[in-house]
Amino acid sequence: MGAGGQRRRGVKHIETLIEDGGSITIGADSDIACVAAASDVHNGLAMLVRRDGETLAALLKRLDQAIGRYYDTGETTDEIN
């Protein structure tokens, strides 16, 4: 939680995921220089590949949006397979 008990707007879905026992991972994976992945205790929600020139902050924002899409629609995001 941010100041005053409010969640930071930029990563609210990531915060919710982690509070509910889920996790995110960011780093190299096999031949891919940088991957961001999110999962809850049962499902993989998102796997994103960092784009050329993409900042880490922008990658985290995309990950947060992908998690939000999963929460809203049940649709997973997979840029790897």
mmCIF file of C-alpha atoms in Angstrom:
data_model
loop_
_atom_site.group_PDB
_atom_site.id
_atom_site.type_symbol
_atom_site.label_atom_id
_atom_site.label_comp_id
_atom_site.label_asym_id
_atom_site.label_seq_id
_atom_site.Cartn_x
_atom_site.Cartn_y
_atom_site.Cartn_z
ATOM 1 C CA MET A 1 0.000 0.000 0.000
ATOM 2 C CA GLY A 2 1.132 3.516 -0.719
ATOM 3 C CA ALA A 3 0.957 6.604 1.447
ATOM 4 C CA GLY A 4 -2.277 6.957 3.369
ATOM 5 C CA GLY A 5 -3.222 3.319 2.730
ATOM 6 C CA GLN A 6 -3.998 3.910 -0.936
ATOM 7 C CA ARG A 7 -2.656 1.588 -3.601
ATOM 8 C CA ARG A 8 -0.297 3.020 -6.163
ATOM 9 C CA ARG A 9 -2.270 3.522 -9.350
ATOM 10 C CA GLY A 10 0.507 2.268 -11.598
ATOM 11 C CA VAL A 11 0.613 -1.340 -10.382
ATOM 12 C CA LYS A 12 -2.660 -1.951 -8.544
ATOM 13 C CA HIS A 13 -3.246 -5.325 -10.236
ATOM 14 C CA ILE A 14 0.282 -6.508 -9.418
ATOM 15 C CA GLU A 15 -0.255 -5.479 -5.797
ATOM 16 C CA THR A 16 -3.575 -7.350 -5.671
ATOM 17 C CA LEU A 17 -2.017 -10.446 -7.222
ATOM 18 C CA ILE A 18 0.804 -10.522 -4.669
ATOM 19 C CA GLU A 19 -1.557 -9.824 -1.748
ATOM 20 C CA ASP A 20 -3.611 -12.841 -2.893
ATOM 21 C CA GLY A 21 -0.568 -15.147 -2.893
ATOM 22 C CA GLY A 22 0.450 -14.770 -6.539
ATOM 23 C CA SER A 23 3.835 -13.763 -7.879
ATOM 24 C CA ILE A 24 5.665 -11.973 -10.652
ATOM 25 C CA THR A 25 9.053 -12.785 -12.125
ATOM 26 C CA ILE A 26 11.247 -10.573 -14.286
ATOM 27 C CA GLY A 27 14.468 -11.705 -15.918
ATOM 28 C CA ALA A 28 16.135 -13.667 -18.676
ATOM 29 C CA ASP A 29 14.569 -16.913 -19.865
ATOM 30 C CA SER A 30 16.411 -19.240 -22.249
ATOM 31 C CA ASP A 31 17.043 -17.235 -25.430
ATOM 32 C CA ILE A 32 14.883 -14.251 -24.401
ATOM 33 C CA ALA A 33 16.760 -11.361 -22.828
ATOM 34 C CA CYS A 34 13.926 -10.214 -20.563
ATOM 35 C CA VAL A 35 10.564 -11.744 -19.701
ATOM 36 C CA ALA A 36 7.939 -10.566 -17.213
ATOM 37 C CA ALA A 37 5.589 -13.275 -15.959
ATOM 38 C CA ALA A 38 2.680 -13.281 -13.528
ATOM 39 C CA SER A 39 0.873 -16.205 -11.944
ATOM 40 C CA ASP A 40 -1.572 -16.887 -9.161
ATOM 41 C CA VAL A 41 -1.577 -20.077 -7.117
ATOM 42 C CA HIS A 42 -3.347 -21.952 -9.941
ATOM 43 C CA ASN A 43 -2.715 -20.255 -13.308
ATOM 44 C CA GLY A 44 -0.210 -18.408 -15.419
ATOM 45 C CA LEU A 45 -1.825 -15.029 -16.093
ATOM 46 C CA ALA A 46 0.705 -13.314 -18.331
ATOM 47 C CA MET A 47 4.077 -13.804 -20.013
ATOM 48 C CA LEU A 48 5.455 -10.710 -21.718
ATOM 49 C CA VAL A 49 8.636 -10.167 -23.704
ATOM 50 C CA ARG A 50 10.411 -6.857 -23.094
ATOM 51 C CA ARG A 51 10.360 -4.842 -26.301
ATOM 52 C CA ASP A 52 13.421 -3.155 -27.815
ATOM 53 C CA GLY A 53 13.933 0.133 -25.993
ATOM 54 C CA GLU A 54 11.124 -0.562 -23.510
ATOM 55 C CA THR A 55 11.840 0.702 -20.015
ATOM 56 C CA LEU A 56 11.367 -1.551 -17.036
ATOM 57 C CA ALA A 57 8.620 0.804 -15.822
ATOM 58 C CA ALA A 58 6.777 0.419 -19.136
ATOM 59 C CA LEU A 59 7.127 -3.377 -18.990
ATOM 60 C CA LEU A 60 5.682 -3.404 -15.461
ATOM 61 C CA LYS A 61 2.792 -1.224 -16.623
ATOM 62 C CA ARG A 62 2.048 -3.666 -19.467
ATOM 63 C CA LEU A 63 2.249 -6.561 -17.001
ATOM 64 C CA ASP A 64 -0.168 -4.798 -14.669
ATOM 65 C CA GLN A 65 -2.566 -4.230 -17.593
ATOM 66 C CA ALA A 66 -2.339 -7.885 -18.627
ATOM 67 C CA ILE A 67 -3.139 -8.982 -15.072
ATOM 68 C CA GLY A 68 -6.096 -6.579 -15.032
ATOM 69 C CA ARG A 69 -7.335 -8.043 -18.333
ATOM 70 C CA TYR A 70 -7.175 -11.517 -16.784
ATOM 71 C CA TYR A 71 -9.149 -10.344 -13.754
ATOM 72 C CA ASP A 72 -11.773 -8.695 -15.999
ATOM 73 C CA THR A 73 -12.144 -11.316 -18.743
ATOM 74 C CA GLY A 74 -10.207 -14.460 -17.786
ATOM 75 C CA GLU A 75 -8.014 -13.936 -20.871
ATOM 76 C CA THR A 76 -4.335 -14.764 -20.400
ATOM 77 C CA THR A 77 -1.538 -12.989 -22.277
ATOM 78 C CA ASP A 78 1.270 -15.092 -23.764
ATOM 79 C CA GLU A 79 3.926 -13.405 -25.914
ATOM 80 C CA ILE A 80 6.326 -16.363 -25.642
ATOM 81 C CA ASN A 81 4.517 -19.440 -26.966
#
